[in-house]
Structures are given as structure tokens and as C-alpha cells.
Tab-separated table of C-alpha atoms and ligand atoms in Angstrom:
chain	number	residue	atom	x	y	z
A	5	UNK	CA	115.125	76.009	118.514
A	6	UNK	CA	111.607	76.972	119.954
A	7	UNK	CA	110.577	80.941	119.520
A	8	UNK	CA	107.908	82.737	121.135
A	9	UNK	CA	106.575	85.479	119.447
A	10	UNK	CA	104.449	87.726	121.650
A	11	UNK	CA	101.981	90.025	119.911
A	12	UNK	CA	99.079	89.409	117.798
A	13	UNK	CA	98.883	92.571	115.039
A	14	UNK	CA	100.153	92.691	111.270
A	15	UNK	CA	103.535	93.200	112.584
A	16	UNK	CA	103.487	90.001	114.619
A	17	UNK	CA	102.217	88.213	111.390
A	18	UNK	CA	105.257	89.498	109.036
A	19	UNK	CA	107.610	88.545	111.996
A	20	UNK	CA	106.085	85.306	112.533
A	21	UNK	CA	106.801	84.799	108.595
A	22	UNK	CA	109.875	85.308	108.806
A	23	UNK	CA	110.795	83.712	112.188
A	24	UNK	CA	109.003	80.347	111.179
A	25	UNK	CA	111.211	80.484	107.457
A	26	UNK	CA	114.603	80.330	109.390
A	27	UNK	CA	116.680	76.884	109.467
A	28	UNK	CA	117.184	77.486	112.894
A	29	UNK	CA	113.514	77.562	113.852
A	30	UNK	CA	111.994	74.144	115.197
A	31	UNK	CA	108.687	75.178	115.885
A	32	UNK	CA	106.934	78.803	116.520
A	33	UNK	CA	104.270	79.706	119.211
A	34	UNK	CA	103.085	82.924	119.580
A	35	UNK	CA	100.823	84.758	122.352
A	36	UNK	CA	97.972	85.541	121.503
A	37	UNK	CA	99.278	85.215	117.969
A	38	UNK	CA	95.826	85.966	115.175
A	39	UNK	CA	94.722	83.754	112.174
A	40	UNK	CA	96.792	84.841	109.782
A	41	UNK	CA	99.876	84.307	112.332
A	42	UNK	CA	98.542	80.894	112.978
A	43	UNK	CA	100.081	79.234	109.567
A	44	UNK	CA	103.344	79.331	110.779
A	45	UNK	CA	103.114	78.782	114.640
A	46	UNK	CA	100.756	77.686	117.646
A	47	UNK	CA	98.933	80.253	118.893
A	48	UNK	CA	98.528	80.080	122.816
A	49	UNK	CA	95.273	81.937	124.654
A	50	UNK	CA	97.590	84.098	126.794
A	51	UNK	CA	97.335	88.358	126.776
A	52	UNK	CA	100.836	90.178	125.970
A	53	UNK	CA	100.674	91.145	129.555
A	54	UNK	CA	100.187	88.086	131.266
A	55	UNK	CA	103.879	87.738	132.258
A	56	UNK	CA	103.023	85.070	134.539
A	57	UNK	CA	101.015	82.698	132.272
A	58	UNK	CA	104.026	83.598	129.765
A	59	UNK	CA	106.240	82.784	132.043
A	60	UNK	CA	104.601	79.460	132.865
A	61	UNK	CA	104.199	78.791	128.728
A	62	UNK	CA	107.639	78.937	128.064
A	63	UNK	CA	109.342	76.619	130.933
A	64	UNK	CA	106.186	74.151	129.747
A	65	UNK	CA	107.208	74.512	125.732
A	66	UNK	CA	110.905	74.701	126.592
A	67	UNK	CA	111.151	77.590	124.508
A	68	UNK	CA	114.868	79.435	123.630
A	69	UNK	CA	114.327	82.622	122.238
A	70	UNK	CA	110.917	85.032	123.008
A	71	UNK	CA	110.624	87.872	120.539
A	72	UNK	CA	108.261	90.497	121.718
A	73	UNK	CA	106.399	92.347	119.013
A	74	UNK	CA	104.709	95.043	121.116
A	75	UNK	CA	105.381	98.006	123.450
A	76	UNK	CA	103.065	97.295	126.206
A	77	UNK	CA	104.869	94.049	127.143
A	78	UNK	CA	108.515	95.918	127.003
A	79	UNK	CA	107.327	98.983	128.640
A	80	UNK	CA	106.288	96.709	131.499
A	81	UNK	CA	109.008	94.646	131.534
A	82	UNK	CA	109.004	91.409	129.781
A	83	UNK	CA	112.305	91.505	128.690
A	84	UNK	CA	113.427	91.744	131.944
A	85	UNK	CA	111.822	88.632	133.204
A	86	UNK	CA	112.285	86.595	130.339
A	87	UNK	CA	116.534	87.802	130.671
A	88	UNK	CA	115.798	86.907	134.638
A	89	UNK	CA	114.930	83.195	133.535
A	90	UNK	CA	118.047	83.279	131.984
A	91	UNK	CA	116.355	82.791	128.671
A	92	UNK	CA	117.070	84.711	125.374
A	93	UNK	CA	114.817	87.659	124.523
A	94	UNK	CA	114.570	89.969	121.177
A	95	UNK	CA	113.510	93.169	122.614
A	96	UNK	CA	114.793	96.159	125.436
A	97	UNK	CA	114.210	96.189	129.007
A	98	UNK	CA	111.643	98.169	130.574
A	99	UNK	CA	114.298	101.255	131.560
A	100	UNK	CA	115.432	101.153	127.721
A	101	UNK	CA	111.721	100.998	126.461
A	102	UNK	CA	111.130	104.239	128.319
A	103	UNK	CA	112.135	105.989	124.982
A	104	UNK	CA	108.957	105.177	123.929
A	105	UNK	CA	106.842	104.495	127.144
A	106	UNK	CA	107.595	108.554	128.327
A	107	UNK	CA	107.655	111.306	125.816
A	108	UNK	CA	109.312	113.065	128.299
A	109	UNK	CA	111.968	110.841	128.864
A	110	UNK	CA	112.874	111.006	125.639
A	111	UNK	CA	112.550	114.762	125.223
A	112	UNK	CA	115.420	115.011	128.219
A	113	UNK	CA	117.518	112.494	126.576
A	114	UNK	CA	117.277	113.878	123.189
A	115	UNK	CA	117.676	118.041	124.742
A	116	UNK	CA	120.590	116.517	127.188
A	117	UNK	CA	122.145	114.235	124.133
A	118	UNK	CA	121.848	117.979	121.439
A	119	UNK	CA	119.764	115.463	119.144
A	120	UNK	CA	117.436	117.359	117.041
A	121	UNK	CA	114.011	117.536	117.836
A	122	UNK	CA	110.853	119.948	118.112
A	123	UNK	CA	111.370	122.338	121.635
A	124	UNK	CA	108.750	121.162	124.015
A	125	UNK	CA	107.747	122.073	127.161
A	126	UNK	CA	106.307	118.880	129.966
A	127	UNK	CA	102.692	119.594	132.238
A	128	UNK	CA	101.312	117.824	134.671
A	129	UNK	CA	98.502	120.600	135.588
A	130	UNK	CA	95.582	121.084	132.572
A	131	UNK	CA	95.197	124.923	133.979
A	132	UNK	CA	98.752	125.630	133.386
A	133	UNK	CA	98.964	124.108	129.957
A	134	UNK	CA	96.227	126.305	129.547
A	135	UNK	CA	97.850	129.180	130.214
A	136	UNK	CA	100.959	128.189	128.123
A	137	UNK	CA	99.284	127.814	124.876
A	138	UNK	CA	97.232	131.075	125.362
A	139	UNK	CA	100.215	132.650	126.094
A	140	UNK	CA	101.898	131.310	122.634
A	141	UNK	CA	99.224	131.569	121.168
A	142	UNK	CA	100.768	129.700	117.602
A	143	UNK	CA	99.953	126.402	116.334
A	144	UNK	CA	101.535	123.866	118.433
A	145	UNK	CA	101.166	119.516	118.982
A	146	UNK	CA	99.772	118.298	122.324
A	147	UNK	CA	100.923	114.746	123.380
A	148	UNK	CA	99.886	112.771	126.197
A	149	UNK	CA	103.647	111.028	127.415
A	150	UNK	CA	102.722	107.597	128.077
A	151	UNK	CA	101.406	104.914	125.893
A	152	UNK	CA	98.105	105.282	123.777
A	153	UNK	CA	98.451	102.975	120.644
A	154	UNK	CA	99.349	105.966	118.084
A	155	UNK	CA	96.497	108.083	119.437
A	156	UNK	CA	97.895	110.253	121.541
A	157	UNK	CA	98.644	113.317	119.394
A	158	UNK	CA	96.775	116.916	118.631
A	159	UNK	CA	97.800	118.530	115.794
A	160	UNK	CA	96.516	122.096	117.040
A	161	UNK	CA	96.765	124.826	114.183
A	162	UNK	CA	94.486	127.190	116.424
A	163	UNK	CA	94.495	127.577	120.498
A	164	UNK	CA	91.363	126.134	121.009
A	165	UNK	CA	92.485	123.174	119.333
A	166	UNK	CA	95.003	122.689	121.869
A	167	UNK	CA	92.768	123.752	125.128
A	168	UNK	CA	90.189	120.868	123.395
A	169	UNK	CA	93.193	118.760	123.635
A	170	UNK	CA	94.234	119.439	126.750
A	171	UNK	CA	90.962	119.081	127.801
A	172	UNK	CA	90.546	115.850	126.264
A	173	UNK	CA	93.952	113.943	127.296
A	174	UNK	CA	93.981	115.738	131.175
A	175	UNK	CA	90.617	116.434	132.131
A	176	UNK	CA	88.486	113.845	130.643
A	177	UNK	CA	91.263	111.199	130.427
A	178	UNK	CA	90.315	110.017	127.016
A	179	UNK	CA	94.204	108.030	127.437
A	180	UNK	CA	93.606	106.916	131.169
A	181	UNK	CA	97.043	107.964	133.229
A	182	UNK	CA	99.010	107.735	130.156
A	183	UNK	CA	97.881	111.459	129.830
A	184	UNK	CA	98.415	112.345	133.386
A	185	UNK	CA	101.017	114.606	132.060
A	186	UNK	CA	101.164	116.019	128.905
A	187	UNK	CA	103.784	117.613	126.159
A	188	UNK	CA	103.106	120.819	124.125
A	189	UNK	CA	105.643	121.067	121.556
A	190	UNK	CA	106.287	123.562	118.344
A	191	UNK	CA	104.755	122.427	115.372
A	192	UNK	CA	107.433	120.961	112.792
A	193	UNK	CA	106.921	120.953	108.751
A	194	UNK	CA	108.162	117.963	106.244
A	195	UNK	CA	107.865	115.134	105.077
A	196	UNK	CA	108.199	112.349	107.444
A	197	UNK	CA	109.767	109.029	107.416
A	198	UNK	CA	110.848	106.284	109.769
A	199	UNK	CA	113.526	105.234	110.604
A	200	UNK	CA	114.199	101.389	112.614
A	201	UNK	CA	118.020	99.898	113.842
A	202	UNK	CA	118.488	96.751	115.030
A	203	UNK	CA	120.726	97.796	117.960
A	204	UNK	CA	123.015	95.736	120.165
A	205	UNK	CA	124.262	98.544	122.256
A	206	UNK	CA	127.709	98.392	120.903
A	207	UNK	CA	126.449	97.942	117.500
A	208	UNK	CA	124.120	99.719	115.278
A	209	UNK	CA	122.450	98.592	111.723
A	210	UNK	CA	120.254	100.890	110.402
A	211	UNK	CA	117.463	99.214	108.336
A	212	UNK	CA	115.884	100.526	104.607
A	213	UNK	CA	113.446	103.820	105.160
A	214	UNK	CA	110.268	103.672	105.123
A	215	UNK	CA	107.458	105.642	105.638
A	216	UNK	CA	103.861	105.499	107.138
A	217	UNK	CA	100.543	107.123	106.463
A	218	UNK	CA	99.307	108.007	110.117
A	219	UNK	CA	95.922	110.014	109.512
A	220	UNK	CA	93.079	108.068	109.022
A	221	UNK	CA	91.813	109.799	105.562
A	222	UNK	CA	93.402	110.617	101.808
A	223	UNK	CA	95.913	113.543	102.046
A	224	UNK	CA	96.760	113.207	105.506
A	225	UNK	CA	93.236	114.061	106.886
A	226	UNK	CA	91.506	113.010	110.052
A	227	UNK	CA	92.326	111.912	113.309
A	228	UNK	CA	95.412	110.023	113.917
A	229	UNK	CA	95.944	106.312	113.717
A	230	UNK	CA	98.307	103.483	114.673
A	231	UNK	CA	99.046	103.816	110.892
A	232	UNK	CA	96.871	103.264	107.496
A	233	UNK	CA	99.439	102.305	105.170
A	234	UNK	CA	103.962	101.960	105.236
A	235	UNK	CA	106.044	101.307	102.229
A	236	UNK	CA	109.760	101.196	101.870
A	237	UNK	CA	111.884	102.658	100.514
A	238	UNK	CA	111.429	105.789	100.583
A	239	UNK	CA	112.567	108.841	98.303
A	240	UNK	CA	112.683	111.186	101.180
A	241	UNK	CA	116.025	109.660	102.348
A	242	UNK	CA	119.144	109.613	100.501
A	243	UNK	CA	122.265	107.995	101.554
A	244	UNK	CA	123.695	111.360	102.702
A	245	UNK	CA	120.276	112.166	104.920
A	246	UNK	CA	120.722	108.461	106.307
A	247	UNK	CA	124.047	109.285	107.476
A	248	UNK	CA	123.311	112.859	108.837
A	249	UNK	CA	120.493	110.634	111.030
A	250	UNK	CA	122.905	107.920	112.377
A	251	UNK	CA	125.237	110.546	113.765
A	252	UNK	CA	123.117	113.096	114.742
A	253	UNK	CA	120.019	110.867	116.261
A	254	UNK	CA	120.305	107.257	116.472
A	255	UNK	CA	124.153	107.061	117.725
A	256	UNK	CA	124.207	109.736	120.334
A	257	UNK	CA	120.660	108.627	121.875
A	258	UNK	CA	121.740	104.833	122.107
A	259	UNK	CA	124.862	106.551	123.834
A	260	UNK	CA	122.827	108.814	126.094
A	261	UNK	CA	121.058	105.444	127.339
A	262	UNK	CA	124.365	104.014	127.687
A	263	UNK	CA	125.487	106.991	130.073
A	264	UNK	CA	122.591	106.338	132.387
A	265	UNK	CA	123.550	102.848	132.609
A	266	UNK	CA	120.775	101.864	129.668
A	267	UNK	CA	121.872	99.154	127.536
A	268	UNK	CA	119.683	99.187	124.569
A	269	UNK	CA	119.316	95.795	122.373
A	270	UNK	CA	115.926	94.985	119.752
A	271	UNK	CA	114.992	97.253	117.423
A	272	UNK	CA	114.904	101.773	117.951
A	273	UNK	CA	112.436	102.872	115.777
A	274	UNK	CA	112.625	106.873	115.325
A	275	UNK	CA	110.233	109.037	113.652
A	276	UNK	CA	111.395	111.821	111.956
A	277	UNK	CA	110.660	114.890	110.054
A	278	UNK	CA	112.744	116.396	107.465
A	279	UNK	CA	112.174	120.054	108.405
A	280	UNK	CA	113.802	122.988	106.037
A	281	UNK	CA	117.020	122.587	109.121
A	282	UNK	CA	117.523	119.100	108.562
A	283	UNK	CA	115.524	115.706	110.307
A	284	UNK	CA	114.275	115.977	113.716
A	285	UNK	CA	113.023	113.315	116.069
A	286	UNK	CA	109.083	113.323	116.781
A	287	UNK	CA	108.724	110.257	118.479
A	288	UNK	CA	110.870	107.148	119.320
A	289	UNK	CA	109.692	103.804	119.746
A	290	UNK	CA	111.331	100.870	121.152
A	291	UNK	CA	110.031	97.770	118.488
A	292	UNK	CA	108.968	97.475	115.148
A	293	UNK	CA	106.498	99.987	113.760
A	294	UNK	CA	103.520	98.923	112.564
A	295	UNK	CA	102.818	98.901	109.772
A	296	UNK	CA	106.357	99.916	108.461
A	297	UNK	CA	107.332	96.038	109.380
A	298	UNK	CA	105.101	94.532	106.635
A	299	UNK	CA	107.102	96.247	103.419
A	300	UNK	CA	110.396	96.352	105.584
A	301	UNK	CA	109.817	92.417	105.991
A	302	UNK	CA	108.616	91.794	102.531
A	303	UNK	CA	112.069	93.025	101.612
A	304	UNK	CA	114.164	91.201	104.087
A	305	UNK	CA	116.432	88.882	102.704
A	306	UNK	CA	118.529	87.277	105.097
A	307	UNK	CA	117.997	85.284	108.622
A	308	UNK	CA	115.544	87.042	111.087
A	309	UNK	CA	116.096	84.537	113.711
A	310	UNK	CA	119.909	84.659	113.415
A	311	UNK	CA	119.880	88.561	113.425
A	312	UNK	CA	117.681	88.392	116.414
A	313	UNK	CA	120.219	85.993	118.176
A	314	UNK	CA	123.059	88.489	117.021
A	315	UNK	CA	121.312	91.554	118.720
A	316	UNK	CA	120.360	89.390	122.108
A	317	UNK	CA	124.064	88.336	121.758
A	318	UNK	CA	125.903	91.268	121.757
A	319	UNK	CA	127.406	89.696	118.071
A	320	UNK	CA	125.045	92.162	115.982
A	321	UNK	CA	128.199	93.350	114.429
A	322	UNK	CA	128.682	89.747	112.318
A	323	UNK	CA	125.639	89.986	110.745
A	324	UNK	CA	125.725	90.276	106.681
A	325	UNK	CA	122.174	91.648	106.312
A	326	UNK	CA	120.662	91.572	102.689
A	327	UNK	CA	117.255	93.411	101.457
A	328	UNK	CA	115.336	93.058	98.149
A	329	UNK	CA	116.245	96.232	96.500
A	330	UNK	CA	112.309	96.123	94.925
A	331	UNK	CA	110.286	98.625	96.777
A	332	UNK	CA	107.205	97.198	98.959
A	333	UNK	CA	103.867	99.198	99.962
A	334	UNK	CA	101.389	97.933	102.573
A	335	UNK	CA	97.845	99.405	102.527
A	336	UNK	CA	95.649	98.644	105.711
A	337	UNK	CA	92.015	97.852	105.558
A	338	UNK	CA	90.423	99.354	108.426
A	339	UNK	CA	86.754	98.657	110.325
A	340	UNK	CA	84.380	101.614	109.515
A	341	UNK	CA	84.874	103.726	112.455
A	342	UNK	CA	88.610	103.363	113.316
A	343	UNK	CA	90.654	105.138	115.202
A	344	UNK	CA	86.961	105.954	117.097
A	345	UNK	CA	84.543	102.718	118.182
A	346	UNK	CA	84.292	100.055	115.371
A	347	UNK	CA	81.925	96.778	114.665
A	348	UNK	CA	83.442	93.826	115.316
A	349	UNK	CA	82.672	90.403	113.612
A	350	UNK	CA	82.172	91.515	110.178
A	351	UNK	CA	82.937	88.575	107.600
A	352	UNK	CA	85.850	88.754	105.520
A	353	UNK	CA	86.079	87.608	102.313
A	354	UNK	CA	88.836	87.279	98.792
A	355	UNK	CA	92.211	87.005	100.764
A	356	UNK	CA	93.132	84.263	99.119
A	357	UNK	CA	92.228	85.413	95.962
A	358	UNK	CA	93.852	88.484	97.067
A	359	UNK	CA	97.399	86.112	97.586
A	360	UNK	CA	97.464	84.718	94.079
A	361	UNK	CA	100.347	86.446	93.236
A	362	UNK	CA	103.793	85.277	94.967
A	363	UNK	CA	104.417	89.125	95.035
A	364	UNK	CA	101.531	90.023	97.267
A	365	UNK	CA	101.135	88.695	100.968
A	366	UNK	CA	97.816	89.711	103.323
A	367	UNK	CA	99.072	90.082	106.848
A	368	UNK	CA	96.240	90.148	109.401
A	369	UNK	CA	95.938	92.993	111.925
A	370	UNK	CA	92.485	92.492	113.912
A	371	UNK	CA	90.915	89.043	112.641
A	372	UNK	CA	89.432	86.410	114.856
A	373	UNK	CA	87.775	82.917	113.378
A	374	UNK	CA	83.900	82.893	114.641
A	375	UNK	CA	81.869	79.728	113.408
A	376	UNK	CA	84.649	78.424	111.227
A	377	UNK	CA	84.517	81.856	109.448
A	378	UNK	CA	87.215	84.680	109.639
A	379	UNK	CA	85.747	87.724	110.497
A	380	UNK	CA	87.077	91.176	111.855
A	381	UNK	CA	88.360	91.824	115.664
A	382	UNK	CA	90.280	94.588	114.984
A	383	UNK	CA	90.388	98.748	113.872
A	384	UNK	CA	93.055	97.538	111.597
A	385	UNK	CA	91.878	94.576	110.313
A	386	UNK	CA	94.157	93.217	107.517
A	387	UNK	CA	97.401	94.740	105.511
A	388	UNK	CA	97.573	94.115	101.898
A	389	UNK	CA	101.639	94.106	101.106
A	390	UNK	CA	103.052	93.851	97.755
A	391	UNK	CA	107.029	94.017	95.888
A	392	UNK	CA	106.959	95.457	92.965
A	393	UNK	CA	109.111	96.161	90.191
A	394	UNK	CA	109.030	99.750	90.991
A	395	UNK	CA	106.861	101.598	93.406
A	396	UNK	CA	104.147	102.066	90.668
A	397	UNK	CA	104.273	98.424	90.198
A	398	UNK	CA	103.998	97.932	93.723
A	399	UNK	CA	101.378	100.101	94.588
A	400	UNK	CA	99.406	98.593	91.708
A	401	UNK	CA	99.511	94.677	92.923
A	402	UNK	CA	98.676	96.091	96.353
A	403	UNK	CA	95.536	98.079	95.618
A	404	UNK	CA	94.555	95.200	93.081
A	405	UNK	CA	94.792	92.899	95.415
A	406	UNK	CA	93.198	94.836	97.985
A	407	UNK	CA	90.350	95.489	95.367
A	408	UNK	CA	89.477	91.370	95.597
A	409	UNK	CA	88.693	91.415	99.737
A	410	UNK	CA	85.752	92.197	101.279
A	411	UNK	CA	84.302	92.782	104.468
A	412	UNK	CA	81.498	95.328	105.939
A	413	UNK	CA	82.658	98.801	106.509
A	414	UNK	CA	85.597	98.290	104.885
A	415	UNK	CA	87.808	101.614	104.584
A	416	UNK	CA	91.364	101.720	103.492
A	417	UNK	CA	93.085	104.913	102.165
A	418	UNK	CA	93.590	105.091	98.138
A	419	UNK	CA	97.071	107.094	98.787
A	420	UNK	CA	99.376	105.320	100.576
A	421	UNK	CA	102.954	105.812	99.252
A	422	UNK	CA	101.925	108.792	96.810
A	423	UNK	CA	104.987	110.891	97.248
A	424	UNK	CA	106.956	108.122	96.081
A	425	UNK	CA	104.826	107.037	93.180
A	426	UNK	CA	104.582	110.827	92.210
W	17	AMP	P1	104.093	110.685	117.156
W	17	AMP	O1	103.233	109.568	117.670
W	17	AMP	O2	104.728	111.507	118.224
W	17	AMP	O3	105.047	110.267	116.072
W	17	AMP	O4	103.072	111.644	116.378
W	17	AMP	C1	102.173	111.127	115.440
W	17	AMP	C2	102.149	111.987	114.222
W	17	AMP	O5	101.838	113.336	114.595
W	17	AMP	C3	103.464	112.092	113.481
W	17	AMP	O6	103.646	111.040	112.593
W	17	AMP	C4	103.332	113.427	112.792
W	17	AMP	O7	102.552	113.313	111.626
W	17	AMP	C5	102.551	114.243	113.788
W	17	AMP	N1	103.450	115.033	114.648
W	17	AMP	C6	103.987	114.663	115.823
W	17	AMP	N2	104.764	115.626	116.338
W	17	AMP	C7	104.717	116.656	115.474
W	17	AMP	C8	105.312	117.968	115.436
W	17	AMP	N3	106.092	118.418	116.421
W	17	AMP	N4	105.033	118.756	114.376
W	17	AMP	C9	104.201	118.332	113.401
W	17	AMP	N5	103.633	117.126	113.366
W	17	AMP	C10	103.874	116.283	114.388
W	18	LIG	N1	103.516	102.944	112.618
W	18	LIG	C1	103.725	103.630	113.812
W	18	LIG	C2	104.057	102.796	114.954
W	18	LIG	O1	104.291	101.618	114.841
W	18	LIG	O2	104.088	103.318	116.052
């Protein structure tokens, strides 16, 4: 069969891996797709939201399955169109993306559904968020509810903190209407983790833990990113915990969709903290994370394509679904700059050096070829993913390998996975 993957980040790449290494796979394209993604299909020069030229792509290429990587796309609708050419599609509709697409949304669901998650109040005027966080006056986290690539949330310990925040996501716009309304919620403590399901509505598999690295700096300092490093598993999460999260979060949101005539199918990523009362949701998403994809994939074992055929089948329930019980870590290397304004164009250097070892792969981010040379295009340029025998082992081949690439401005966090390794 033919597969377009849409998407053109680290995630994509890992995906595209695995998509292009399945028996069932003919040929891959992908849209926009990135060097790295290149090896294993045809990239085509179309944006994720350029339904129309997709649309046009895939009755030219005849293609049988489109797996969307990102949530701009699903948020939009993509899925919808692709299911309304009566093609097959890895990834939810726009209504089920909402989970992700409105922070409100989910807060209702998740209050309506008794799922566990911080108490938050929803504004849509700055001057009475104002008010409310003078009026609490305790630390508190200020998210704008729509879409802004993992950049959307304050961690306020004092109130002018928050009225900065405020400030910045209502007045001055800094997300565009994606912070046209805002949500202050209580500030949770824990360690965090993250959790993805393939779901098939009826069906539920919950994937291996993992856990990002979302501030920019070592020891969780600095603004907040898309995510600076993943690796799986992680010792947060037991098998008790993991059960305590199906029932209490993943089962009765999926159901709450279902109630409000949501079918959910793809993957539900949720992001949790494991507070002194247990986990609680702080975000969901409605795809792969990135960069939690890059270990998680590193570590799949079985079919991705016939998985992703299971879910868009309803059938998600006959899948046997193996993992590589070695841990994996993935450590991003980021343009000086990122998550604010970044050089582009910078020359990269030593990632194939960097792949000697079968146990290390570099999945590109933000990389572009310029003059026959790869160079960066990106904030998050490249992720450096390595197995190990352990998750010291692991985290050694990754920073080793990372230690053998180059560009300008380089900057990747030394930490990543360090309450495992500890
Ligand atoms: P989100 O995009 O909603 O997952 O938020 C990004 C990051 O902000 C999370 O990974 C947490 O580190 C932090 N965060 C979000 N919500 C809270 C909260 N209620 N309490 C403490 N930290 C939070
Ligand atoms: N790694 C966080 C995300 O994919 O949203």
C-alpha cells in the first residue's frame, strides 16, 4: 500500500521509520516531510494545512492510508476530509482533536467525566483575569486554550507573574487568537510523565511511559518548549499507577467523547502529574508527543502500519503489540535562541558519525538541505535517540553521540532523563 505521512518534525521522522519498515508498505510520501524523513519516503512541497493540495496529492499518488503526525492538521480537520474521500486515515477528527485544540474543552470534559485534574477557572476578559489572580493571590499556571506549539504556559509563583502573563497571551497576543481566552489553574507538584494510547474508541492500548523535559534549561529552568529531551520508560510509573490512570483518566475521557457523540481513533496523549493525591491530567493531546515518539519508537517492536490499520479499523483489539524492554532517551539539539527567535541556516555537521552505532538513530526536527549542505530550519533542530542496556547505558550512547554533531549555536540540555538515571 501507499502511506502519506503528513508532518515534517522528529516525530514525523521516527514514524516515517517505522511506517516505511512495514511489509505492507509499498512506497511512503510524506508532506512536507524534512531530510532526515526523506530516506524512507518522497517528500512532496505541500504545508500540513494545505488540505486542498493534499487532497489533490493523494487521488494523483493513489495513496491508501494518510497518517497525520501533527495537531494543526487534525484540529482543522484533515481527518475528516481524508475519511470524506472515503480513504483511510491514522488520526481523530477535528471534534475529537478538540481535547487538545481547547483547554477548555477538555477542562469540561475532564470536571463533567470526575477525571482528575488541576481546578481551573476559563476568561475571555484580561481585566477580569486580573482581578481573579489578585484576588487569589497564590501561585497559579496561566494557559492560553488554543494551539501554540508547547508555548502556551506561565508557570506564575508570584501575581505579577500571572498579570505579565495575562498581559502577554490577552493583551499583546503573543499566541494570536489561540489566547483569546485564557485558563488560570492551581498550581500542581510532581513529577510528570506522559502518557499515549492508541485508541479505537471501543478499544484502548496504553503504550510504555515516558517522560519529557519541557523547559528549555538544566533542572527544569527557563521558558517552556515543545520539549528538549523524552525517554521511556519511565520509573515514575509502576504497573499499579498505570492502571489507576487507565481507569481514572484515559477510559472515562474516551467515554465522555463517546457521550457527546465523539468517536475517538489515533493516538490520546495525556500529560500527567503525579501529585501527593495521585496523577492528574495537565494537558491532553490528540497525536504523538514530540519528542516522547523518538524513544517510544526506538522501542517499538511490532507493525506500525498494521496497528495503524487496526485503530482506523475499529480491529485495534487484535493487535499483539511488542516493545523492546531496553530503555531509550532522546536528547534534542536546539538553535541558540529557542523557544524565542533563532538563526536559521547554520551548517550541521557529525550525524553520521553520530549513527555509527546500530543503537543510536538522529531523527531530524528543523533541517533543510541549502547548496547540497544540511543546515538548520528549525528551534529543534535534530534528536539524538539511543537503546541502551539500561538507562545509564542509554543516556551514555546518546550524549556521546550527540557529543560528535555540530552546528552554530548549538544548545541541548545535559539532563535529560536524570530522575531515571539517578
Ligand atoms: P501543558 O502544555 O499544559 O502540558 O503544560 C506544559 C508544562 O507546564 C507541563 O509539562 C508542566 O511542566 C507545566 N504545567 C502545566 N500545568 C501545570 C499545573 N497545573 N501545575 C504545575 N505545572 C504545570
Ligand atoms: N512533547 C510534548 C508534546 O508533544 O506536546
Amino acid at each position: 500500500m501507499k502511506v502519506l505521512l503528513i508532518g515534517s518534525g522528529g516525530r514525523e521522522h521516527a514514524l516515517a521509520w517505522k511506517i516505511a519498515s512495514s511489509p505492507l508498505v509499498k512506497q511512503v510520501f510524506a508532506a512536507p516531510g524534512n531530510p532526515g524523513i526523506a530516506e524512507y519516503a518522497q517528500c512532496a512541497n505541500l504545508a500540513v494545512m494545505d488540505f486542498d493540495g493534499i487532497e489533490r496529492f493523494v487521488r494523483a499518488n493513489a495513496i491508501d492510508l494518510v497518517v497525520i503526525g501533527p495537531e494543526d492538521p487534525l484540529a482543522a480537520g484533515l481527518a475528516d476530509r481524508i475519511i470524506g474521500m472515503g480513504l483511510k486515515v491514522f488520526g481523530p477528527s477535528k471534534n475529537a482533536a478538540q481535547l487538545e485544540a481547547d483547554k477548555w474543552f477538555a477542562k469540561e470534559l475532564m470536571r463533567h467525566q470526575a477525571v482528575p485534574t488541576a481546578e481551573a477557572r476559563a476568561f475571555s476578559d484580561p481585566n477580569t483575569a486580573d482581578e481573579y489572580v489578585k484576588m487569589r493571590n497564590t501561585p497559579c499556571v496561566v494557559k492560553a486554550t488554543g494551539l501554540a506549539a508547547g508555548k502556551g504556559v506561565s508557570i506564575c509563583y508570584r501575581t505579577q507573574d500571572a498579570l505579565e502573563a495575562i498581559d502577554r497571551i490577552m493583551r499583546n497576543k503573543a499566541f494570536g487568537a489561540a489566547g483569546d481566552r485564557l485558563v488560570i489553574e492551581e498550581m500542581l507538584s510532581g513529577p510528570e510523565c506522559s502518557i499515549l494510547a492508541f485508541v479505537d474508541r471501543k478499544s484502548i492500548y496504553i503504550m510504555e511511559s515516558a517522560q519529557d523535559h519541557k523547559p528549555v534549561d538544566d533542572g527544569d529552568t527557563g521558558p517552556m518548549t515543545g520539549g528538549m529531551g523524552a525517554y521511556s520508560p519511565t520509573p515514575v510509573v509502576n504497573d499499579a499507577i498505570m492502571k489507576t490512570i487507565q481507569r481514572d483518566i484515559i477510559v472515562p475521557v474516551i467515554d465522555g467523547l463517546w457521550r457527546h457523540g465523539v468517536d475517538y481513533k489515533g493516538v490520546l496523549y495525556a500529560g500527567l502529574m503525579m501529585t501527593a493525591n495521585g496523577p492528574k491530567v495537565l494537558e491532553f493531546n490528540c497525536r504523538f508527543g514530540d519528542p516522547e515518539t523518538q524513544p517510544l519508537m526506538m522501542r517499538f517492536k511490532s507493525d506500525l502500519v498494521e496497528v495503524m490499520l487496526a485503530v482506523a479499523d475499529g480491529k485495534l483489539d487484535q493487535m499483539d503489540i511488542r516493545w523492546d524492554p531496553r530503555p531509550a532517551i532522546s536528547v534534542i539539539a536546539a538553535s541558540k535562541g529557542y523557544p524565542g527567535t533563532y538563526p536559521k541556516g547554520m551548517e550541521i555537521a557529525g550525524i553520521d558519525n553520530a549513527q555509527s552505532d546500530p543503537d543510536v538513530m538522529v531523527f531530524h526536527s528543523g533541517t533543510a538541505m541549502a547548496n547540497g549542505k544540511l543546515v538548520t530550519a528549525g528551534g529543534r533542530v535534530l534528536a539524538v535517540t539511543a537503546l541502551g542496556d539500561d538507562i545509564k547505558d542509554a543516556h551514555r550512547k546518546a550524549y556521546e553521540a550527540m557529543a560528535k554533531i555540530h552546528f552554530d549555536g548549538m544548545h541541548f540540555r545535559k539532563d535529560i532523563g536524570h530522575q531515571a538515571v539517578r
